[in-house]
Amino acid sequence: MDYENMVVGLKALAEPNRLKIVDLLSCGTKCACDLLEHFDFSQPALSHHMKVLEKAGIITVEKKATWNYYTLSEEFTRDFQALCKSLFSHDEETCVCGTGKNGCSCSK
């Protein structure tokens, strides 16, 4: 598990507007104009949030004409889901103690 990279992502997500942006993007790719309709802030403010999410590797951006189109990063989504499974399960297979099936006391 790459804890350092996950911390960067978690810090980026630890802001209500950015968390809502990720929720909106979970429905599919959106242009900035579509995202902006869901918030009471300016386009420059949206741009700031998107740069934070992009720098953290949470989203990707594709420029088409005058608009940017944003998509959730498949890699971040996969890694984040794996992190949550690892952190919140008592599965001997994913146990961080390192003993695995042979002698892991995490599920006891």
mmCIF file of N, CA and C in Angstrom:
data_model
loop_
_atom_site.group_PDB
_atom_site.id
_atom_site.type_symbol
_atom_site.label_atom_id
_atom_site.label_comp_id
_atom_site.label_asym_id
_atom_site.label_seq_id
_atom_site.Cartn_x
_atom_site.Cartn_y
_atom_site.Cartn_z
ATOM 1 N N MET A 1 0.857 -1.182 0.000
ATOM 2 C CA MET A 1 0.000 0.000 0.000
ATOM 3 C C MET A 1 0.896 1.236 0.000
ATOM 4 N N ASP A 2 0.616 2.148 -0.890
ATOM 5 C CA ASP A 2 1.378 3.399 -0.975
ATOM 6 C C ASP A 2 0.666 4.458 -0.130
ATOM 7 N N TYR A 3 0.975 4.467 1.157
ATOM 8 C CA TYR A 3 0.298 5.361 2.097
ATOM 9 C C TYR A 3 0.519 6.831 1.768
ATOM 10 N N GLU A 4 1.710 7.192 1.342
ATOM 11 C CA GLU A 4 2.015 8.597 1.043
ATOM 12 C C GLU A 4 1.097 9.145 -0.052
ATOM 13 N N ASN A 5 0.944 8.406 -1.143
ATOM 14 C CA ASN A 5 0.068 8.863 -2.227
ATOM 15 C C ASN A 5 -1.392 8.896 -1.800
ATOM 16 N N MET A 6 -1.795 7.923 -0.976
ATOM 17 C CA MET A 6 -3.186 7.911 -0.531
ATOM 18 C C MET A 6 -3.472 9.096 0.385
ATOM 19 N N VAL A 7 -2.497 9.506 1.192
ATOM 20 C CA VAL A 7 -2.685 10.670 2.068
ATOM 21 C C VAL A 7 -2.912 11.923 1.234
ATOM 22 N N VAL A 8 -2.178 12.071 0.144
ATOM 23 C CA VAL A 8 -2.376 13.226 -0.744
ATOM 24 C C VAL A 8 -3.816 13.237 -1.253
ATOM 25 N N GLY A 9 -4.304 12.084 -1.680
ATOM 26 C CA GLY A 9 -5.678 11.989 -2.165
ATOM 27 C C GLY A 9 -6.701 12.256 -1.080
ATOM 28 N N LEU A 10 -6.466 11.708 0.100
ATOM 29 C CA LEU A 10 -7.400 11.915 1.203
ATOM 30 C C LEU A 10 -7.463 13.380 1.616
ATOM 31 N N LYS A 11 -6.323 14.056 1.611
ATOM 32 C CA LYS A 11 -6.322 15.486 1.932
ATOM 33 C C LYS A 11 -7.119 16.272 0.897
ATOM 34 N N ALA A 12 -6.977 15.904 -0.367
ATOM 35 C CA ALA A 12 -7.730 16.594 -1.423
ATOM 36 C C ALA A 12 -9.228 16.357 -1.263
ATOM 37 N N LEU A 13 -9.600 15.171 -0.818
ATOM 38 C CA LEU A 13 -11.016 14.840 -0.640
ATOM 39 C C LEU A 13 -11.606 15.422 0.642
ATOM 40 N N ALA A 14 -10.763 15.887 1.545
ATOM 41 C CA ALA A 14 -11.218 16.370 2.848
ATOM 42 C C ALA A 14 -11.717 17.807 2.782
ATOM 43 N N GLU A 15 -12.473 18.100 1.771
ATOM 44 C CA GLU A 15 -13.071 19.426 1.576
ATOM 45 C C GLU A 15 -14.437 19.176 0.948
ATOM 46 N N PRO A 16 -15.516 19.688 1.528
ATOM 47 C CA PRO A 16 -16.862 19.341 1.072
ATOM 48 C C PRO A 16 -17.127 19.568 -0.419
ATOM 49 N N ASN A 17 -16.672 20.674 -0.972
ATOM 50 C CA ASN A 17 -16.928 20.926 -2.393
ATOM 51 C C ASN A 17 -16.211 19.921 -3.285
ATOM 52 N N ARG A 18 -14.983 19.577 -2.933
ATOM 53 C CA ARG A 18 -14.243 18.607 -3.744
ATOM 54 C C ARG A 18 -14.849 17.216 -3.617
ATOM 55 N N LEU A 19 -15.324 16.880 -2.439
ATOM 56 C CA LEU A 19 -15.989 15.590 -2.262
ATOM 57 C C LEU A 19 -17.255 15.528 -3.114
ATOM 58 N N LYS A 20 -17.996 16.624 -3.167
ATOM 59 C CA LYS A 20 -19.196 16.678 -4.006
ATOM 60 C C LYS A 20 -18.821 16.575 -5.486
ATOM 61 N N ILE A 21 -17.728 17.203 -5.897
ATOM 62 C CA ILE A 21 -17.269 17.111 -7.287
ATOM 63 C C ILE A 21 -16.988 15.655 -7.639
ATOM 64 N N VAL A 22 -16.300 14.941 -6.750
ATOM 65 C CA VAL A 22 -16.006 13.529 -6.993
ATOM 66 C C VAL A 22 -17.302 12.734 -7.091
ATOM 67 N N ASP A 23 -18.254 13.028 -6.231
ATOM 68 C CA ASP A 23 -19.552 12.357 -6.282
ATOM 69 C C ASP A 23 -20.230 12.609 -7.630
ATOM 70 N N LEU A 24 -20.197 13.840 -8.100
ATOM 71 C CA LEU A 24 -20.787 14.164 -9.404
ATOM 72 C C LEU A 24 -20.070 13.428 -10.534
ATOM 73 N N LEU A 25 -18.755 13.346 -10.450
ATOM 74 C CA LEU A 25 -17.985 12.670 -11.498
ATOM 75 C C LEU A 25 -18.137 11.155 -11.447
ATOM 76 N N SER A 26 -18.634 10.634 -10.335
ATOM 77 C CA SER A 26 -18.868 9.190 -10.262
ATOM 78 C C SER A 26 -19.973 8.766 -11.229
ATOM 79 N N CYS A 27 -20.752 9.734 -11.697
ATOM 80 C CA CYS A 27 -21.805 9.473 -12.687
ATOM 81 C C CYS A 27 -21.261 9.490 -14.110
ATOM 82 N N GLY A 28 -20.016 9.937 -14.290
ATOM 83 C CA GLY A 28 -19.411 9.986 -15.617
ATOM 84 C C GLY A 28 -18.728 11.317 -15.867
ATOM 85 N N THR A 29 -18.077 11.406 -17.011
ATOM 86 C CA THR A 29 -17.336 12.603 -17.404
ATOM 87 C C THR A 29 -18.257 13.811 -17.471
ATOM 88 N N LYS A 30 -17.764 14.927 -16.976
ATOM 89 C CA LYS A 30 -18.546 16.172 -17.000
ATOM 90 C C LYS A 30 -17.642 17.317 -17.418
ATOM 91 N N CYS A 31 -18.243 18.287 -18.103
ATOM 92 C CA CYS A 31 -17.486 19.498 -18.426
ATOM 93 C C CYS A 31 -17.614 20.468 -17.251
ATOM 94 N N ALA A 32 -16.711 21.424 -17.211
ATOM 95 C CA ALA A 32 -16.702 22.394 -16.119
ATOM 96 C C ALA A 32 -18.039 23.117 -16.009
ATOM 97 N N CYS A 33 -18.645 23.429 -17.141
ATOM 98 C CA CYS A 33 -19.922 24.159 -17.107
ATOM 99 C C CYS A 33 -21.011 23.339 -16.419
ATOM 100 N N ASP A 34 -21.013 22.016 -16.633
ATOM 101 C CA ASP A 34 -22.004 21.158 -15.976
ATOM 102 C C ASP A 34 -21.752 21.069 -14.475
ATOM 103 N N LEU A 35 -20.495 20.992 -14.088
ATOM 104 C CA LEU A 35 -20.165 20.935 -12.662
ATOM 105 C C LEU A 35 -20.530 22.236 -11.961
ATOM 106 N N LEU A 36 -20.257 23.338 -12.621
ATOM 107 C CA LEU A 36 -20.472 24.659 -12.030
ATOM 108 C C LEU A 36 -21.935 24.899 -11.659
ATOM 109 N N GLU A 37 -22.853 24.262 -12.381
ATOM 110 C CA GLU A 37 -24.288 24.414 -12.094
ATOM 111 C C GLU A 37 -24.663 23.925 -10.697
ATOM 112 N N HIS A 38 -23.834 23.097 -10.098
ATOM 113 C CA HIS A 38 -24.143 22.498 -8.798
ATOM 114 C C HIS A 38 -23.555 23.263 -7.615
ATOM 115 N N PHE A 39 -22.914 24.394 -7.899
ATOM 116 C CA PHE A 39 -22.231 25.137 -6.840
ATOM 117 C C PHE A 39 -22.558 26.622 -6.896
ATOM 118 N N ASP A 40 -22.382 27.275 -5.763
ATOM 119 C CA ASP A 40 -22.582 28.721 -5.672
ATOM 120 C C ASP A 40 -21.240 29.436 -5.588
ATOM 121 N N PHE A 41 -20.310 29.058 -6.448
ATOM 122 C CA PHE A 41 -19.041 29.763 -6.507
ATOM 123 C C PHE A 41 -18.645 29.982 -7.956
ATOM 124 N N SER A 42 -17.599 30.755 -8.152
ATOM 125 C CA SER A 42 -17.186 31.198 -9.485
ATOM 126 C C SER A 42 -16.425 30.109 -10.243
ATOM 127 N N GLN A 43 -16.267 30.347 -11.537
ATOM 128 C CA GLN A 43 -15.488 29.441 -12.376
ATOM 129 C C GLN A 43 -14.035 29.364 -11.904
ATOM 130 N N PRO A 44 -13.400 30.482 -11.513
ATOM 131 C CA PRO A 44 -12.033 30.373 -10.987
ATOM 132 C C PRO A 44 -11.943 29.510 -9.715
ATOM 133 N N ALA A 45 -12.964 29.567 -8.876
ATOM 134 C CA ALA A 45 -12.978 28.724 -7.675
ATOM 135 C C ALA A 45 -13.083 27.249 -8.068
ATOM 136 N N LEU A 46 -13.932 26.952 -9.052
ATOM 137 C CA LEU A 46 -14.035 25.577 -9.546
ATOM 138 C C LEU A 46 -12.693 25.128 -10.111
ATOM 139 N N SER A 47 -12.067 25.987 -10.869
ATOM 140 C CA SER A 47 -10.769 25.672 -11.458
ATOM 141 C C SER A 47 -9.743 25.322 -10.376
ATOM 142 N N HIS A 48 -9.754 26.063 -9.286
ATOM 143 C CA HIS A 48 -8.846 25.776 -8.167
ATOM 144 C C HIS A 48 -9.102 24.371 -7.612
ATOM 145 N N HIS A 49 -10.367 24.052 -7.352
ATOM 146 C CA HIS A 49 -10.713 22.732 -6.815
ATOM 147 C C HIS A 49 -10.287 21.626 -7.779
ATOM 148 N N MET A 50 -10.495 21.857 -9.071
ATOM 149 C CA MET A 50 -10.150 20.841 -10.063
ATOM 150 C C MET A 50 -8.637 20.634 -10.129
ATOM 151 N N LYS A 51 -7.875 21.692 -9.979
ATOM 152 C CA LYS A 51 -6.410 21.569 -9.988
ATOM 153 C C LYS A 51 -5.926 20.759 -8.783
ATOM 154 N N VAL A 52 -6.548 20.967 -7.632
ATOM 155 C CA VAL A 52 -6.189 20.198 -6.439
ATOM 156 C C VAL A 52 -6.480 18.715 -6.674
ATOM 157 N N LEU A 53 -7.656 18.418 -7.221
ATOM 158 C CA LEU A 53 -8.031 17.029 -7.483
ATOM 159 C C LEU A 53 -7.143 16.396 -8.551
ATOM 160 N N GLU A 54 -6.803 17.178 -9.568
ATOM 161 C CA GLU A 54 -5.933 16.661 -10.628
ATOM 162 C C GLU A 54 -4.524 16.391 -10.093
ATOM 163 N N LYS A 55 -3.995 17.309 -9.317
ATOM 164 C CA LYS A 55 -2.649 17.149 -8.751
ATOM 165 C C LYS A 55 -2.580 15.924 -7.843
ATOM 166 N N ALA A 56 -3.674 15.623 -7.160
ATOM 167 C CA ALA A 56 -3.735 14.459 -6.275
ATOM 168 C C ALA A 56 -3.942 13.160 -7.046
ATOM 169 N N GLY A 57 -4.171 13.254 -8.352
ATOM 170 C CA GLY A 57 -4.365 12.061 -9.171
ATOM 171 C C GLY A 57 -5.766 11.492 -9.106
ATOM 172 N N ILE A 58 -6.712 12.268 -8.591
ATOM 173 C CA ILE A 58 -8.082 11.796 -8.426
ATOM 174 C C ILE A 58 -8.877 11.928 -9.718
ATOM 175 N N ILE A 59 -8.579 12.951 -10.497
ATOM 176 C CA ILE A 59 -9.284 13.178 -11.758
ATOM 177 C C ILE A 59 -8.286 13.344 -12.894
ATOM 178 N N THR A 60 -8.804 13.185 -14.105
ATOM 179 C CA THR A 60 -8.042 13.520 -15.306
ATOM 180 C C THR A 60 -8.821 14.603 -16.037
ATOM 181 N N VAL A 61 -8.116 15.368 -16.861
ATOM 182 C CA VAL A 61 -8.751 16.471 -17.579
ATOM 183 C C VAL A 61 -8.409 16.366 -19.056
ATOM 184 N N GLU A 62 -9.406 16.646 -19.878
ATOM 185 C CA GLU A 62 -9.221 16.692 -21.326
ATOM 186 C C GLU A 62 -9.831 17.992 -21.832
ATOM 187 N N LYS A 63 -9.035 18.769 -22.529
ATOM 188 C CA LYS A 63 -9.514 20.050 -23.048
ATOM 189 C C LYS A 63 -10.093 19.840 -24.439
ATOM 190 N N LYS A 64 -11.322 20.312 -24.631
ATOM 191 C CA LYS A 64 -11.988 20.276 -25.935
ATOM 192 C C LYS A 64 -12.538 21.668 -26.192
ATOM 193 N N ALA A 65 -12.033 22.300 -27.218
ATOM 194 C CA ALA A 65 -12.416 23.681 -27.555
ATOM 195 C C ALA A 65 -12.137 24.577 -26.349
ATOM 196 N N THR A 66 -13.178 25.220 -25.826
ATOM 197 C CA THR A 66 -12.963 26.143 -24.707
ATOM 198 C C THR A 66 -13.262 25.522 -23.342
ATOM 199 N N TRP A 67 -13.721 24.271 -23.319
ATOM 200 C CA TRP A 67 -14.105 23.650 -22.052
ATOM 201 C C TRP A 67 -13.173 22.518 -21.674
ATOM 202 N N ASN A 68 -13.032 22.329 -20.377
ATOM 203 C CA ASN A 68 -12.307 21.178 -19.843
ATOM 204 C C ASN A 68 -13.322 20.119 -19.437
ATOM 205 N N TYR A 69 -13.008 18.880 -19.755
ATOM 206 C CA TYR A 69 -13.848 17.747 -19.385
ATOM 207 C C TYR A 69 -13.096 16.915 -18.354
ATOM 208 N N TYR A 70 -13.785 16.600 -17.275
ATOM 209 C CA TYR A 70 -13.160 15.932 -16.143
ATOM 210 C C TYR A 70 -13.727 14.530 -15.960
ATOM 211 N N THR A 71 -12.839 13.613 -15.602
ATOM 212 C CA THR A 71 -13.196 12.216 -15.386
ATOM 213 C C THR A 71 -12.468 11.723 -14.141
ATOM 214 N N LEU A 72 -13.123 10.845 -13.385
ATOM 215 C CA LEU A 72 -12.437 10.220 -12.256
ATOM 216 C C LEU A 72 -11.328 9.320 -12.781
ATOM 217 N N SER A 73 -10.201 9.350 -12.127
ATOM 218 C CA SER A 73 -9.079 8.485 -12.488
ATOM 219 C C SER A 73 -9.409 7.046 -12.096
ATOM 220 N N GLU A 74 -9.351 6.143 -13.068
ATOM 221 C CA GLU A 74 -9.620 4.735 -12.778
ATOM 222 C C GLU A 74 -8.594 4.176 -11.799
ATOM 223 N N GLU A 75 -7.351 4.609 -11.939
ATOM 224 C CA GLU A 75 -6.289 4.129 -11.045
ATOM 225 C C GLU A 75 -6.551 4.564 -9.602
ATOM 226 N N PHE A 76 -6.894 5.839 -9.406
ATOM 227 C CA PHE A 76 -7.168 6.306 -8.049
ATOM 228 C C PHE A 76 -8.393 5.597 -7.482
ATOM 229 N N THR A 77 -9.433 5.451 -8.290
ATOM 230 C CA THR A 77 -10.653 4.786 -7.830
ATOM 231 C C THR A 77 -10.343 3.367 -7.371
ATOM 232 N N ARG A 78 -9.584 2.634 -8.167
ATOM 233 C CA ARG A 78 -9.213 1.259 -7.826
ATOM 234 C C ARG A 78 -8.387 1.228 -6.536
ATOM 235 N N ASP A 79 -7.371 2.094 -6.451
ATOM 236 C CA ASP A 79 -6.502 2.114 -5.275
ATOM 237 C C ASP A 79 -7.253 2.550 -4.018
ATOM 238 N N PHE A 80 -8.163 3.509 -4.164
ATOM 239 C CA PHE A 80 -8.931 3.993 -3.020
ATOM 240 C C PHE A 80 -9.867 2.901 -2.501
ATOM 241 N N GLN A 81 -10.513 2.183 -3.418
ATOM 242 C CA GLN A 81 -11.389 1.086 -3.003
ATOM 243 C C GLN A 81 -10.586 -0.009 -2.299
ATOM 244 N N ALA A 82 -9.387 -0.295 -2.813
ATOM 245 C CA ALA A 82 -8.526 -1.301 -2.180
ATOM 246 C C ALA A 82 -8.086 -0.838 -0.788
ATOM 247 N N LEU A 83 -7.781 0.449 -0.657
ATOM 248 C CA LEU A 83 -7.395 0.995 0.643
ATOM 249 C C LEU A 83 -8.529 0.834 1.649
ATOM 250 N N CYS A 84 -9.734 1.203 1.245
ATOM 251 C CA CYS A 84 -10.887 1.090 2.149
ATOM 252 C C CYS A 84 -11.119 -0.358 2.558
ATOM 253 N N LYS A 85 -11.010 -1.267 1.594
ATOM 254 C CA LYS A 85 -11.193 -2.682 1.915
ATOM 255 C C LYS A 85 -10.132 -3.140 2.909
ATOM 256 N N SER A 86 -8.907 -2.738 2.670
ATOM 257 C CA SER A 86 -7.803 -3.144 3.539
ATOM 258 C C SER A 86 -7.937 -2.547 4.941
ATOM 259 N N LEU A 87 -8.286 -1.281 5.014
ATOM 260 C CA LEU A 87 -8.377 -0.609 6.312
ATOM 261 C C LEU A 87 -9.541 -1.094 7.161
ATOM 262 N N PHE A 88 -10.663 -1.406 6.517
ATOM 263 C CA PHE A 88 -11.880 -1.669 7.273
ATOM 264 C C PHE A 88 -12.313 -3.125 7.282
ATOM 265 N N SER A 89 -11.444 -4.018 6.839
ATOM 266 C CA SER A 89 -11.795 -5.433 6.906
ATOM 267 C C SER A 89 -10.819 -6.136 7.838
ATOM 268 N N HIS A 90 -11.265 -7.226 8.356
ATOM 269 C CA HIS A 90 -10.412 -8.045 9.212
ATOM 270 C C HIS A 90 -10.038 -9.317 8.459
ATOM 271 N N ASP A 91 -9.862 -9.171 7.165
ATOM 272 C CA ASP A 91 -9.535 -10.277 6.288
ATOM 273 C C ASP A 91 -8.062 -10.637 6.457
ATOM 274 N N GLU A 92 -7.776 -11.883 6.724
ATOM 275 C CA GLU A 92 -6.395 -12.315 6.904
ATOM 276 C C GLU A 92 -5.568 -12.100 5.641
ATOM 277 N N GLU A 93 -6.199 -12.119 4.474
ATOM 278 C CA GLU A 93 -5.496 -11.918 3.202
ATOM 279 C C GLU A 93 -4.937 -10.502 3.080
ATOM 280 N N THR A 94 -5.660 -9.513 3.610
ATOM 281 C CA THR A 94 -5.246 -8.117 3.460
ATOM 282 C C THR A 94 -4.677 -7.526 4.748
ATOM 283 N N CYS A 95 -4.452 -8.349 5.734
ATOM 284 C CA CYS A 95 -3.963 -7.880 7.030
ATOM 285 C C CYS A 95 -2.572 -7.266 6.901
ATOM 286 N N VAL A 96 -2.394 -6.078 7.449
ATOM 287 C CA VAL A 96 -1.132 -5.354 7.358
ATOM 288 C C VAL A 96 -0.086 -5.877 8.350
ATOM 289 N N CYS A 97 -0.490 -6.694 9.295
ATOM 290 C CA CYS A 97 0.470 -7.197 10.290
ATOM 291 C C CYS A 97 1.523 -8.093 9.654
ATOM 292 N N GLY A 98 1.235 -8.601 8.454
ATOM 293 C CA GLY A 98 2.238 -9.347 7.709
ATOM 294 C C GLY A 98 2.274 -10.834 7.954
ATOM 295 N N THR A 99 1.468 -11.331 8.858
ATOM 296 C CA THR A 99 1.517 -12.763 9.115
ATOM 297 C C THR A 99 0.576 -13.557 8.226
ATOM 298 N N GLY A 100 -0.372 -12.877 7.595
ATOM 299 C CA GLY A 100 -1.274 -13.555 6.658
ATOM 300 C C GLY A 100 -2.051 -14.678 7.303
ATOM 301 N N LYS A 101 -2.322 -15.710 6.539
ATOM 302 C CA LYS A 101 -3.141 -16.820 7.030
ATOM 303 C C LYS A 101 -2.482 -17.577 8.177
ATOM 304 N N ASN A 102 -1.174 -17.633 8.148
ATOM 305 C CA ASN A 102 -0.461 -18.424 9.153
ATOM 306 C C ASN A 102 -0.186 -17.610 10.412
ATOM 307 N N GLY A 103 -1.109 -17.640 11.322
ATOM 308 C CA GLY A 103 -0.871 -17.010 12.602
ATOM 309 C C GLY A 103 -1.420 -15.609 12.776
ATOM 310 N N CYS A 104 -2.178 -15.105 11.826
ATOM 311 C CA CYS A 104 -2.746 -13.765 11.963
ATOM 312 C C CYS A 104 -3.807 -13.786 13.054
ATOM 313 N N SER A 105 -3.701 -12.861 13.973
ATOM 314 C CA SER A 105 -4.679 -12.794 15.057
ATOM 315 C C SER A 105 -5.688 -11.674 14.837
ATOM 316 N N CYS A 106 -5.655 -11.049 13.659
ATOM 317 C CA CYS A 106 -6.531 -9.903 13.398
ATOM 318 C C CYS A 106 -8.002 -10.277 13.376
ATOM 319 N N SER A 107 -8.312 -11.500 12.988
ATOM 320 C CA SER A 107 -9.724 -11.877 12.886
ATOM 321 C C SER A 107 -10.215 -12.585 14.144
ATOM 322 N N LYS A 108 -9.383 -12.647 15.148
ATOM 323 C CA LYS A 108 -9.771 -13.348 16.385
ATOM 324 C C LYS A 108 -10.357 -12.393 17.380
#
